[in-house]
Coordinates of C-alpha atoms and ligand atoms in Angstrom, one line a residue:
Chain Z
M20 CA 23.2 -10.8 -7.0
L21 CA 20.0 -10.7 -8.9
A22 CA 17.6 -7.9 -7.9
M23 CA 14.5 -6.1 -9.0
N24 CA 15.5 -2.8 -10.5
Y25 CA 13.2 0.2 -11.0
R26 CA 13.8 2.1 -14.3
G27 CA 10.9 4.5 -14.2
P28 CA 7.1 4.5 -14.0
Y29 CA 5.7 1.1 -15.1
R30 CA 9.2 -0.2 -15.9
V31 CA 11.1 -2.6 -13.7
R32 CA 13.5 -5.5 -14.5
A33 CA 15.5 -8.1 -12.8
E34 CA 19.2 -7.3 -13.1
H35 CA 22.5 -8.1 -11.4
K36 CA 23.6 -5.5 -8.8
P37 CA 26.6 -5.5 -6.4
D38 CA 25.9 -7.5 -3.2
P39 CA 24.9 -5.4 -0.2
V40 CA 27.6 -5.1 2.5
I41 CA 27.6 -4.5 6.2
E42 CA 27.6 -0.7 6.7
H43 CA 27.0 -0.6 10.4
P44 CA 27.8 -2.9 13.3
G45 CA 24.1 -3.6 13.8
D46 CA 23.5 -4.8 10.2
A47 CA 22.9 -8.3 8.9
I48 CA 22.8 -9.5 5.3
I49 CA 19.8 -11.8 4.7
R50 CA 19.6 -14.3 1.8
V51 CA 16.0 -13.9 0.7
T52 CA 14.0 -17.1 0.2
R53 CA 10.6 -15.4 -0.6
S54 CA 9.5 -11.8 -1.1
C55 CA 6.1 -10.4 -2.0
I56 CA 4.8 -7.6 -4.2
C57 CA 2.6 -5.4 -2.1
G58 CA -0.2 -3.1 -3.2
S59 CA 1.8 -0.2 -1.9
D60 CA 4.7 -1.2 -4.2
L61 CA 2.3 -0.2 -7.0
H62 CA 2.4 3.4 -5.8
L63 CA 6.2 3.3 -6.4
Y64 CA 5.8 1.4 -9.6
H65 CA 3.4 4.0 -10.9
G66 CA 5.9 6.8 -10.0
L67 CA 3.7 8.4 -7.4
V68 CA 6.1 8.4 -4.4
P69 CA 8.6 11.3 -4.4
D70 CA 12.3 10.4 -4.5
T71 CA 11.9 7.0 -6.0
R72 CA 15.3 6.8 -7.7
V73 CA 16.2 4.8 -10.8
G74 CA 18.1 1.7 -9.8
H75 CA 16.1 1.2 -6.5
T76 CA 15.2 -2.3 -5.5
F77 CA 11.6 -2.6 -4.1
G78 CA 10.3 -5.2 -1.7
H79 CA 9.4 -4.6 2.0
E80 CA 7.9 -8.0 2.5
F81 CA 10.5 -10.8 2.7
I82 CA 11.8 -13.7 4.7
G83 CA 15.2 -15.3 4.4
V84 CA 18.3 -16.8 6.0
V85 CA 20.9 -14.9 7.9
E86 CA 24.0 -14.9 5.6
E87 CA 26.3 -12.5 7.6
V88 CA 26.1 -10.4 10.7
G89 CA 27.9 -7.2 11.8
S90 CA 30.1 -7.0 15.0
G91 CA 27.3 -5.5 17.0
V92 CA 24.7 -8.3 16.3
H93 CA 24.3 -10.7 19.2
K94 CA 20.8 -12.2 19.0
L95 CA 20.9 -13.4 15.4
Q96 CA 23.3 -16.0 14.0
V97 CA 24.3 -17.0 10.5
G98 CA 21.8 -19.6 9.3
D99 CA 18.8 -18.4 11.3
K100 CA 15.6 -18.3 9.3
V101 CA 13.9 -14.9 9.9
L102 CA 11.0 -12.8 8.9
V103 CA 11.7 -9.1 8.6
P104 CA 9.0 -6.6 9.5
F105 CA 8.7 -4.0 6.8
N106 CA 9.6 -1.1 9.2
V107 CA 13.3 -0.4 9.6
F108 CA 13.5 0.7 13.3
C109 CA 15.9 1.0 16.2
G110 CA 13.7 -0.2 19.1
S111 CA 15.0 2.5 21.5
C112 CA 14.1 6.0 20.3
F113 CA 11.3 8.1 21.8
F114 CA 8.9 6.6 19.2
C115 CA 10.0 3.0 19.4
D116 CA 9.7 3.3 23.2
R117 CA 6.0 4.0 22.6
E118 CA 5.8 1.0 20.3
L119 CA 5.5 3.3 17.3
Y120 CA 8.0 1.2 15.3
G121 CA 6.5 2.5 12.0
N122 CA 7.5 6.0 13.2
C123 CA 11.1 5.4 14.3
D124 CA 13.2 8.5 14.2
N125 CA 16.7 7.0 14.1
M126 CA 16.7 5.3 10.7
N127 CA 15.5 7.8 8.1
A128 CA 17.6 10.9 7.6
Q129 CA 15.6 12.1 4.6
S130 CA 12.3 12.6 6.2
S131 CA 11.0 13.5 9.7
A132 CA 7.4 12.6 8.7
V133 CA 7.9 9.3 7.1
G134 CA 9.3 6.2 8.9
S135 CA 11.8 3.8 7.3
I136 CA 10.6 1.1 5.0
Y137 CA 12.7 -1.4 3.0
G138 CA 12.7 -0.7 -0.7
Y139 CA 10.3 2.2 -0.5
S140 CA 12.1 5.2 -2.0
H141 CA 14.5 7.6 -0.4
T142 CA 11.6 9.4 1.3
A143 CA 11.3 6.2 3.3
G144 CA 15.0 6.0 4.1
G145 CA 16.8 4.9 1.0
Y146 CA 17.2 1.2 1.8
D147 CA 17.1 -1.3 -0.9
G148 CA 14.3 -3.9 -0.5
G149 CA 14.0 -7.7 -0.5
Q150 CA 12.9 -8.4 -4.1
A151 CA 16.5 -9.6 -4.5
E152 CA 18.8 -12.4 -3.6
L153 CA 20.4 -10.5 -0.7
V154 CA 19.3 -7.5 1.4
R155 CA 20.9 -5.3 4.0
V156 CA 18.9 -5.5 7.3
P157 CA 19.9 -2.7 9.8
M158 CA 19.4 -3.2 13.5
A159 CA 19.3 -7.0 13.0
D160 CA 18.9 -7.7 16.7
V161 CA 15.7 -5.6 16.8
G162 CA 13.7 -6.0 13.6
P163 CA 13.9 -9.6 12.4
M164 CA 12.1 -12.4 14.2
I165 CA 13.2 -16.0 14.0
I166 CA 10.4 -18.0 12.3
P167 CA 8.9 -20.6 14.7
H168 CA 9.2 -24.1 13.3
D169 CA 5.4 -24.6 13.1
I170 CA 4.8 -21.5 11.0
H171 CA 4.8 -22.0 7.3
D172 CA 7.1 -19.8 5.2
D173 CA 4.2 -18.5 3.2
D174 CA 2.4 -17.5 6.4
A175 CA 5.6 -15.9 7.6
V176 CA 6.1 -13.7 4.6
L177 CA 2.6 -12.4 4.9
L178 CA 3.3 -11.5 8.6
T179 CA 5.9 -9.0 7.4
D180 CA 3.2 -6.5 6.3
A181 CA -0.2 -7.6 4.9
V182 CA -1.5 -9.4 8.0
P183 CA -0.4 -7.0 10.7
T184 CA -1.4 -4.0 8.6
G185 CA -4.9 -5.4 8.1
Y186 CA -5.0 -6.3 11.8
Q187 CA -3.9 -2.8 12.9
A188 CA -6.4 -1.2 10.6
A189 CA -9.2 -3.1 12.4
E190 CA -7.7 -2.3 15.7
M191 CA -7.4 1.4 15.0
G192 CA -11.1 1.3 14.2
D193 CA -11.7 0.5 17.9
I194 CA -14.4 -2.1 17.0
E195 CA -17.0 -2.9 19.6
E196 CA -19.1 -6.0 19.7
G197 CA -21.8 -6.0 17.0
D198 CA -20.3 -3.0 15.1
T199 CA -20.8 -2.7 11.4
V200 CA -17.4 -2.4 9.7
V201 CA -16.9 -1.2 6.1
V202 CA -13.6 -1.9 4.5
F203 CA -12.7 0.0 1.4
G204 CA -10.4 -2.1 -0.8
A205 CA -10.4 -5.8 -1.4
G206 CA -6.6 -6.2 -1.7
P207 CA -4.6 -8.3 0.7
V208 CA -4.7 -5.6 3.5
G209 CA -8.4 -5.1 3.0
I210 CA -8.9 -8.9 3.2
F211 CA -7.0 -9.2 6.5
A212 CA -8.7 -6.1 7.9
A213 CA -12.1 -7.8 7.2
K214 CA -10.9 -11.0 8.9
S215 CA -9.5 -9.1 11.8
A216 CA -12.8 -7.2 12.2
W217 CA -14.5 -10.5 13.0
L218 CA -11.8 -11.4 15.5
M219 CA -12.6 -8.1 17.3
G220 CA -16.3 -8.9 17.5
A221 CA -17.8 -7.0 14.5
G222 CA -21.4 -7.7 13.8
R223 CA -21.3 -7.0 10.1
V224 CA -18.3 -6.7 7.8
I225 CA -18.8 -5.2 4.3
V226 CA -16.0 -4.9 1.8
V227 CA -16.1 -2.4 -1.1
D228 CA -14.1 -2.7 -4.3
H229 CA -14.7 -2.5 -8.1
V230 CA -12.9 -5.6 -9.3
D231 CA -15.3 -8.6 -9.2
Y232 CA -12.8 -11.4 -8.8
R233 CA -11.4 -9.6 -5.7
L234 CA -14.8 -9.2 -4.3
E235 CA -15.7 -12.8 -4.9
F236 CA -12.4 -13.8 -3.2
V237 CA -12.9 -11.7 -0.1
K238 CA -16.5 -12.8 0.2
R239 CA -15.4 -16.4 0.4
Y240 CA -12.2 -15.9 2.4
A241 CA -13.5 -13.4 4.9
Q242 CA -17.2 -14.4 4.9
C243 CA -18.2 -10.8 4.5
E244 CA -20.8 -8.9 2.5
I245 CA -19.5 -7.2 -0.7
V246 CA -20.3 -4.1 -2.7
N247 CA -19.1 -3.2 -6.1
F248 CA -19.0 0.6 -6.1
K249 CA -19.5 0.7 -9.9
E250 CA -22.9 -0.7 -9.3
V251 CA -24.1 1.8 -6.8
R252 CA -25.2 5.4 -7.4
D253 CA -23.5 7.0 -4.4
M254 CA -21.3 5.2 -1.9
A255 CA -22.3 7.0 1.3
E256 CA -26.0 6.8 0.5
H257 CA -25.6 3.1 -0.3
I258 CA -23.9 2.4 3.0
K259 CA -26.6 4.4 4.8
K260 CA -29.3 2.3 3.2
M261 CA -27.5 -0.9 4.1
T262 CA -27.2 0.1 7.8
D263 CA -30.7 1.2 8.6
W264 CA -29.7 4.8 7.8
M265 CA -27.2 4.9 10.5
G266 CA -24.0 4.7 8.6
A267 CA -21.2 2.2 9.5
D268 CA -19.7 2.3 13.0
V269 CA -16.2 1.9 11.6
C270 CA -14.8 2.6 8.1
I271 CA -11.4 1.4 7.0
D272 CA -9.4 2.9 4.2
A273 CA -7.3 0.0 2.8
V274 CA -6.8 1.7 -0.6
G275 CA -4.7 4.8 -0.3
C276 CA -3.6 7.1 -3.0
E277 CA -4.6 5.2 -6.1
A278 CA -8.3 5.0 -5.5
S279 CA -10.7 4.9 -8.5
G280 CA -14.3 5.9 -8.6
N281 CA -14.1 9.7 -8.8
A282 CA -13.0 11.4 -12.0
M283 CA -11.9 14.7 -10.3
Q284 CA -9.8 12.8 -7.7
T285 CA -8.3 10.7 -10.5
L286 CA -7.4 13.8 -12.5
T287 CA -6.0 15.9 -9.8
G288 CA -4.5 13.2 -7.7
R289 CA -3.1 10.7 -10.2
Y290 CA -2.6 12.5 -13.5
L291 CA -1.8 16.0 -12.4
M292 CA -0.3 15.1 -9.1
A293 CA -1.8 18.3 -7.7
Q294 CA -2.6 16.3 -4.5
A295 CA -0.9 13.4 -2.9
G296 CA -2.9 10.8 -4.8
S297 CA -6.7 10.5 -5.2
A298 CA -8.4 10.4 -1.9
T299 CA -11.7 8.9 -3.0
A300 CA -11.6 6.0 -0.5
L301 CA -11.0 8.5 2.3
H302 CA -13.9 10.7 1.2
W303 CA -16.1 7.6 1.2
C304 CA -14.9 6.6 4.7
I305 CA -15.7 10.0 6.2
N306 CA -19.0 10.2 4.4
S307 CA -20.2 6.6 5.0
V308 CA -19.3 6.3 8.7
R309 CA -22.0 7.2 11.3
K310 CA -21.8 10.2 13.5
G311 CA -19.4 9.6 16.3
G312 CA -17.9 6.7 14.3
N313 CA -14.3 5.8 13.7
V314 CA -12.3 6.0 10.5
S315 CA -9.0 4.0 10.3
I316 CA -6.6 4.7 7.5
V317 CA -3.8 2.3 6.5
G318 CA -3.9 2.9 2.7
V319 CA -0.7 4.7 1.7
Y320 CA -0.9 8.4 0.8
G321 CA 2.0 10.5 -0.3
P322 CA 3.3 13.2 2.0
T323 CA 1.8 16.7 2.3
F324 CA -1.4 17.5 0.7
N325 CA -4.8 15.9 0.0
A326 CA -8.3 17.5 -0.4
V327 CA -10.2 15.8 2.4
P328 CA -13.7 16.6 3.7
I329 CA -12.5 17.6 7.1
G330 CA -15.7 19.7 7.7
N331 CA -17.8 16.5 7.5
A332 CA -15.4 14.8 9.9
L333 CA -15.7 17.6 12.3
N334 CA -19.5 17.9 12.1
K335 CA -19.9 14.2 12.5
G336 CA -17.6 14.0 15.5
L337 CA -15.4 11.3 14.0
T338 CA -12.3 9.8 15.4
L339 CA -9.7 9.4 12.8
R340 CA -6.7 7.0 13.4
M341 CA -4.0 6.2 10.9
N342 CA -0.5 4.9 10.8
Q343 CA 2.0 2.6 9.1
A344 CA 1.6 -0.7 11.0
S345 CA 4.0 -1.3 13.9
V346 CA 4.5 -4.9 12.7
R347 CA 6.7 -6.1 15.5
R348 CA 4.1 -5.3 18.1
H349 CA 1.4 -7.5 16.5
L350 CA 3.5 -10.6 15.7
P351 CA 3.1 -12.6 19.0
R352 CA -0.7 -12.3 18.9
L353 CA -1.0 -13.0 15.2
I354 CA 1.1 -16.1 15.5
E355 CA -1.3 -17.3 18.2
H356 CA -4.2 -16.7 15.7
I357 CA -2.4 -18.7 13.0
R358 CA -1.7 -21.6 15.3
A359 CA -5.3 -21.6 16.4
G360 CA -6.5 -21.7 12.8
R361 CA -8.3 -18.4 13.1
L362 CA -6.1 -16.9 10.4
N363 CA -4.8 -18.7 7.3
P364 CA -2.7 -16.0 5.5
K365 CA -1.1 -18.2 2.9
E366 CA -4.4 -18.9 1.3
I367 CA -4.4 -15.5 -0.4
I368 CA -1.3 -16.3 -2.4
T369 CA -2.3 -16.8 -6.0
H370 CA 0.9 -16.4 -7.9
R371 CA 4.5 -17.6 -7.4
V372 CA 6.9 -16.1 -9.9
P373 CA 10.7 -16.5 -10.3
L374 CA 12.5 -13.2 -9.5
E375 CA 13.8 -13.1 -13.1
D376 CA 10.2 -12.5 -14.3
V377 CA 9.6 -9.5 -12.0
S378 CA 8.5 -7.3 -14.9
D379 CA 5.6 -9.6 -15.7
A380 CA 4.8 -10.1 -12.1
Y381 CA 4.4 -6.4 -11.5
H382 CA 2.3 -6.0 -14.7
I383 CA -0.1 -8.8 -13.7
F384 CA -0.6 -7.4 -10.2
S385 CA -0.9 -3.8 -11.3
G386 CA -3.3 -4.6 -14.2
K387 CA -5.3 -6.9 -11.9
L388 CA -4.8 -9.7 -14.5
D389 CA -5.2 -13.4 -14.1
E390 CA -7.3 -13.0 -10.9
C391 CA -4.2 -12.0 -9.0
I392 CA -4.5 -11.4 -5.3
K393 CA -1.0 -11.8 -3.9
T394 CA 2.3 -12.6 -5.7
V395 CA 5.3 -14.2 -4.2
L396 CA 8.7 -13.8 -5.9
I397 CA 11.2 -16.7 -5.6
P398 CA 14.9 -15.8 -6.0
P399 CA 17.1 -18.1 -8.0
N400 CA 19.0 -19.4 -4.9
T401 CA 16.1 -21.3 -3.5
N402 CA 16.1 -24.0 -6.2
Q403 CA 14.0 -26.7 -4.5
V404 CA 11.3 -24.2 -3.7
R405 CA 11.3 -23.0 -7.3
Q406 CA 10.9 -26.5 -8.8
V407 CA 7.9 -27.1 -6.7
T408 CA 6.3 -23.7 -6.9
A409 CA 7.6 -21.7 -9.8
S410 CA 4.5 -21.7 -11.7
T411 CA 1.2 -19.9 -11.1
M412 CA -1.1 -22.0 -9.0
H413 CA -4.8 -21.7 -8.5
Chain V
M22 CA -36.5 -1.7 8.1
E23 CA -39.6 0.4 7.9
S24 CA -37.7 3.3 6.6
R25 CA -36.5 1.2 3.7
E26 CA -40.2 0.7 2.7
I27 CA -40.7 4.4 2.7
V28 CA -38.1 4.8 0.0
Q29 CA -39.8 2.2 -2.1
Q30 CA -43.1 4.0 -1.9
K31 CA -41.6 7.2 -3.2
G32 CA -42.3 8.7 -6.6
G33 CA -45.1 8.8 -9.0
H34 CA -47.4 11.1 -7.1
A35 CA -47.6 14.7 -6.1
H36 CA -44.8 15.8 -3.8
T37 CA -46.9 16.1 -0.6
G38 CA -47.9 12.9 1.1
Q39 CA -45.0 11.0 -0.3
H40 CA -43.6 10.4 3.1
P41 CA -46.2 8.5 5.2
G42 CA -44.3 8.8 8.5
P43 CA -41.2 10.3 10.0
G44 CA -37.9 8.6 9.0
R45 CA -36.0 7.2 11.8
A46 CA -32.5 5.7 11.9
A47 CA -32.2 2.6 14.2
P48 CA -29.5 0.0 13.8
H49 CA -30.1 -3.7 13.9
R50 CA -27.3 -5.7 15.6
P51 CA -26.8 -9.4 15.1
T52 CA -26.8 -11.7 18.1
R53 CA -23.7 -13.7 19.2
D54 CA -25.5 -16.9 18.0
E55 CA -25.8 -15.5 14.5
L56 CA -22.1 -14.9 14.3
Q57 CA -20.8 -18.2 15.7
H58 CA -20.2 -19.6 12.2
I59 CA -17.4 -17.1 11.6
Q60 CA -14.1 -18.8 12.4
G61 CA -12.5 -17.1 15.3
W62 CA -15.3 -14.6 15.9
G63 CA -14.7 -12.5 18.9
A64 CA -11.3 -14.0 19.8
D65 CA -10.0 -10.5 20.3
L66 CA -13.2 -9.0 21.7
D67 CA -11.5 -8.6 25.0
R68 CA -9.3 -5.6 24.6
K69 CA -6.5 -6.9 26.8
D70 CA -5.8 -9.4 24.0
R71 CA -5.2 -6.7 21.5
P72 CA -1.6 -5.4 21.3
G73 CA -2.5 -1.8 20.8
V74 CA -5.9 -0.8 22.1
P75 CA -6.9 1.9 22.5
M76 CA -3.5 3.4 22.0
E77 CA 0.0 2.0 22.0
R78 CA 1.1 0.9 25.4
T79 CA 4.2 1.5 27.4
P80 CA 6.2 -0.5 28.5
P81 CA 6.2 -2.2 25.2
R82 CA 5.2 -5.7 24.4
F83 CA 8.3 -5.8 22.3
I84 CA 10.7 -8.6 23.3
H85 CA 14.2 -7.2 22.9
Q86 CA 14.5 -3.5 23.5
P87 CA 18.1 -2.3 23.2
E88 CA 19.4 0.4 25.5
G89 CA 20.4 3.8 24.2
D90 CA 20.7 5.0 20.6
P91 CA 22.4 2.9 18.0
L92 CA 26.1 3.6 17.2
Q93 CA 26.6 6.2 14.5
Q94 CA 27.0 4.8 11.0
Q95 CA 29.9 6.2 9.0
E96 CA 29.0 8.6 6.2
K97 CA 30.7 7.2 3.1
I98 CA 28.3 8.6 0.5
E99 CA 26.2 11.7 0.1
V100 CA 23.0 11.4 2.1
L101 CA 20.4 14.2 1.8
V102 CA 19.0 15.2 5.2
S103 CA 15.6 16.7 6.0
S104 CA 15.8 20.3 7.2
E105 CA 13.3 19.3 9.9
R106 CA 15.9 17.1 11.7
P107 CA 18.7 18.0 14.1
G108 CA 21.3 16.2 12.0
I109 CA 21.9 12.9 10.3
T110 CA 20.3 9.8 11.8
Q111 CA 22.4 7.1 13.6
V112 CA 21.6 4.7 10.8
F113 CA 20.7 5.5 7.2
G114 CA 20.2 4.0 3.8
T115 CA 23.2 4.1 1.4
V116 CA 21.7 3.1 -2.0
Q117 CA 21.5 5.3 -5.1
P118 CA 23.2 8.5 -3.9
P119 CA 22.2 11.7 -5.7
A120 CA 24.0 12.2 -9.0
G121 CA 23.7 14.1 -12.2
L122 CA 21.0 16.6 -12.9
S123 CA 18.4 14.7 -10.9
G124 CA 20.9 14.8 -8.0
M125 CA 21.1 18.6 -8.3
L126 CA 17.4 18.9 -8.2
R127 CA 17.2 16.6 -5.2
R128 CA 19.8 18.8 -3.3
L129 CA 17.7 21.8 -4.2
A130 CA 14.6 20.1 -2.9
F131 CA 16.2 19.3 0.4
R132 CA 16.8 23.0 1.0
A133 CA 13.1 23.3 1.5
S134 CA 11.4 21.6 4.5
E135 CA 8.9 18.8 4.2
N136 CA 6.3 21.3 5.1
D137 CA 7.0 23.1 1.9
L138 CA 5.2 21.8 -1.2
R139 CA 8.3 22.7 -3.3
H140 CA 10.3 20.0 -1.6
W141 CA 8.0 17.3 -2.9
L142 CA 7.4 18.8 -6.3
L143 CA 11.1 19.2 -7.0
L144 CA 11.6 15.5 -5.9
L145 CA 8.9 14.4 -8.3
L146 CA 10.5 16.4 -11.1
A147 CA 13.9 14.9 -10.2
D148 CA 12.4 11.5 -10.5
R149 CA 11.3 12.1 -14.0
V150 CA 14.7 13.5 -15.0
N151 CA 16.2 10.5 -13.4
V152 CA 14.2 8.2 -15.7
V153 CA 15.9 9.8 -18.7
E154 CA 19.3 9.5 -17.0
G155 CA 18.6 5.8 -16.5
I156 CA 18.0 5.3 -20.2
A157 CA 21.2 7.3 -21.0
D158 CA 23.1 5.1 -18.5
D159 CA 21.8 1.9 -20.1
L160 CA 22.8 3.1 -23.5
A161 CA 26.3 4.3 -22.3
R162 CA 26.8 0.7 -21.0
G163 CA 25.9 -0.6 -24.4
H164 CA 22.6 -2.0 -23.1
I165 CA 19.5 -1.1 -25.0
P166 CA 16.7 -1.3 -22.5
N167 CA 13.9 -3.6 -23.5
V168 CA 11.2 -1.1 -22.5
L169 CA 8.2 -3.3 -23.5
G170 CA 9.7 -6.2 -21.6
E171 CA 10.2 -4.0 -18.5
M172 CA 6.6 -3.0 -18.7
G173 CA 5.5 -6.7 -18.7
I174 CA 4.5 -7.1 -22.3
K175 CA 4.8 -10.9 -22.0
A176 CA 2.2 -11.0 -19.2
E177 CA 0.0 -8.6 -21.1
L178 CA 0.1 -10.8 -24.2
K179 CA -0.7 -13.9 -22.1
H180 CA -3.4 -12.6 -19.8
N181 CA -4.9 -9.5 -21.6
P182 CA -4.6 -9.8 -25.4
A183 CA -7.8 -7.9 -25.9
G184 CA -6.6 -5.0 -23.7
L185 CA -3.3 -5.0 -25.5
A186 CA -5.0 -4.7 -28.8
K187 CA -7.1 -1.8 -27.5
K188 CA -4.1 0.0 -26.2
A189 CA -2.3 -0.5 -29.5
A190 CA -5.4 0.9 -31.3
I191 CA -5.4 3.9 -28.9
V192 CA -1.7 4.5 -29.5
A193 CA -2.2 4.3 -33.3
A194 CA -5.2 6.7 -33.1
V195 CA -3.2 9.2 -31.0
V196 CA -0.2 9.0 -33.3
G197 CA -2.5 9.3 -36.3
T198 CA -4.4 12.3 -34.9
A199 CA -1.1 14.0 -33.9
Y200 CA 0.2 13.5 -37.4
Y201 CA -3.1 14.9 -38.8
L202 CA -2.9 18.0 -36.5
M203 CA 0.7 18.6 -37.4
E204 CA -0.3 18.6 -41.0
R205 CA -2.9 21.2 -40.2
R206 CA -0.4 23.3 -38.3
G207 CA -0.6 27.0 -39.1
R208 CA -4.3 27.1 -39.8
P209 CA -6.0 29.7 -37.6
D210 CA -9.1 27.6 -36.7
R211 CA -7.0 24.8 -35.0
D212 CA -8.9 23.1 -32.2
R213 CA -6.7 23.6 -29.1
H214 CA -9.0 21.4 -26.9
A215 CA -8.6 18.4 -29.2
E216 CA -4.9 18.8 -28.9
H217 CA -5.1 19.0 -25.1
R218 CA -7.1 15.8 -24.9
L219 CA -4.2 14.0 -26.6
S220 CA -1.8 14.8 -23.8
F221 CA -3.1 11.9 -21.7
D222 CA -0.7 9.1 -21.5
P223 CA -2.1 6.3 -23.6
R224 CA -1.0 3.7 -21.1
H225 CA -3.5 5.0 -18.6
G226 CA -6.4 5.3 -21.0
P227 CA -8.8 8.2 -20.5
P228 CA -9.4 9.3 -16.9
E229 CA -11.8 7.1 -15.0
S230 CA -15.4 8.0 -14.8
G231 CA -18.2 6.4 -12.9
G232 CA -18.4 8.1 -9.6
A233 CA -20.5 10.9 -8.5
D234 CA -20.5 14.2 -10.3
P235 CA -16.9 15.5 -9.6
G236 CA -18.0 19.1 -9.0
R237 CA -20.5 18.0 -6.4
R238 CA -18.2 15.6 -4.5
N239 CA -15.4 18.1 -4.2
R240 CA -17.3 21.0 -3.0
C241 CA -15.6 20.9 0.4
A242 CA -12.2 20.8 -1.1
Ligands
LIG508 ZN1 3.4 -4.1 1.9
LIG509 ZN1 13.4 4.0 16.9

């Protein structure tokens, strides 16, 4: 099968690999019809996530058709069209029992801290991802969800991560009616966090980024206020001014370990790797939120160590909540929102690229070229889809 | 609002008397009417509609919850296991087993716990070694990797020709300067700092600036 193949930092290619096989009675093999490149894939692409092995296939956002099932699979049948949440989880362990599917303890031998994610290094379990023609999906009765007939494939693929992660980000902010919510990061997750903040009754939504086309997009799509941090002297001071000197009620970090905007963080976090990525967005969250406010983190950070202003968080009496999204938990509600027209996820897709051109697709997304917001990769097997869509659209 | 005016009146005069009144923080909140134009506004205002507020719920909203742990997957390849776990998990990934020098480093890394920074640093080191092994593997198979192609040169040419030219100029300058410094090797007055600056990867360009003064921002670190 053709699959994306990681060769080292900034180097990926499409290459033939052996087809995945059933390794466990609960496995299914899914023939992928669409996969996405996610902002968090860029952390892998840039070589920042420990134990990212050469030959790994990325891609934790994908949908497809069931090709084969193991002997222990009863709910799924060959031919079912499914969306696969990015978490690999068992559904029955101590953590899954508490709906913490992103923290399942039965699927990742290589880390007790990190949950399991498709195509996200061996630190996240060592499962190949869906930027391929075929993918092994463990616990197939538990993770995948059959796509309802009235849900568009492009909406479905965004339900595997970007939408639920943005939604959970807003939810963890515990927004109350009229609250001012500041979202750091205007990528797909930031966009959906901003949208979700409105659903939860926010009074103001402000999105911060430094790339103008992304800010213009989120302003239009999520009807929010925008701030380009390159144009302000100091982020926390600016948010205070914007909020009658209170600070925001809720700040959301939708950036993670590759934040720009602070030279020291960039140097120690990204170049020297002396901390688990640059934590600029997190600093800004803690320092821009009001006293007693909530900080919600969904941006990906590496394991172990970051220099974080915990003293400010203490003195301000903040509530910090953070997690990988438990995608499965949010799907029923999010499908209701799509059906009601309150969310239109597919509108953020700007690029459709054949899987063969994966190197270029990564470079465009990573370099923020061609006004890219979200890229969908189309594998060679889905020929009709490719004829219609295998060109960038705008 | 009044406090905003106070700021604008600042400056120009003697320090005393600059602040005409006490500053006060008081938030303005928009009314429901002002927010009605937002599609779906407040649809999840009622917390019972949100799947996880304020914390995750038990019993789960999840539809199909299997009973008991999954069956044990057979171990056919080497899987490194965290020292913070009781044993191997019921299900695990089986791709890219550890091999070669990078594999040895990874095995070493897994002797330290996830709580130990050495665990992660050794893995990052192994990743870099693995990149070289990848190139060696390619060559051994008779495949010369198209490194520029893998880095998306086609997309760069199409969408960022100016940036590409700039990067090429930086690379040329770095190579040229390195050559110049090598020519000067052995002279006692060599500028070590200039040499150090060159060690930045030209792909990234110089470290980003444009935030607050780094020393000030990081004082709590
Ligand atoms: Zn993702
Ligand atoms: Zn579990």
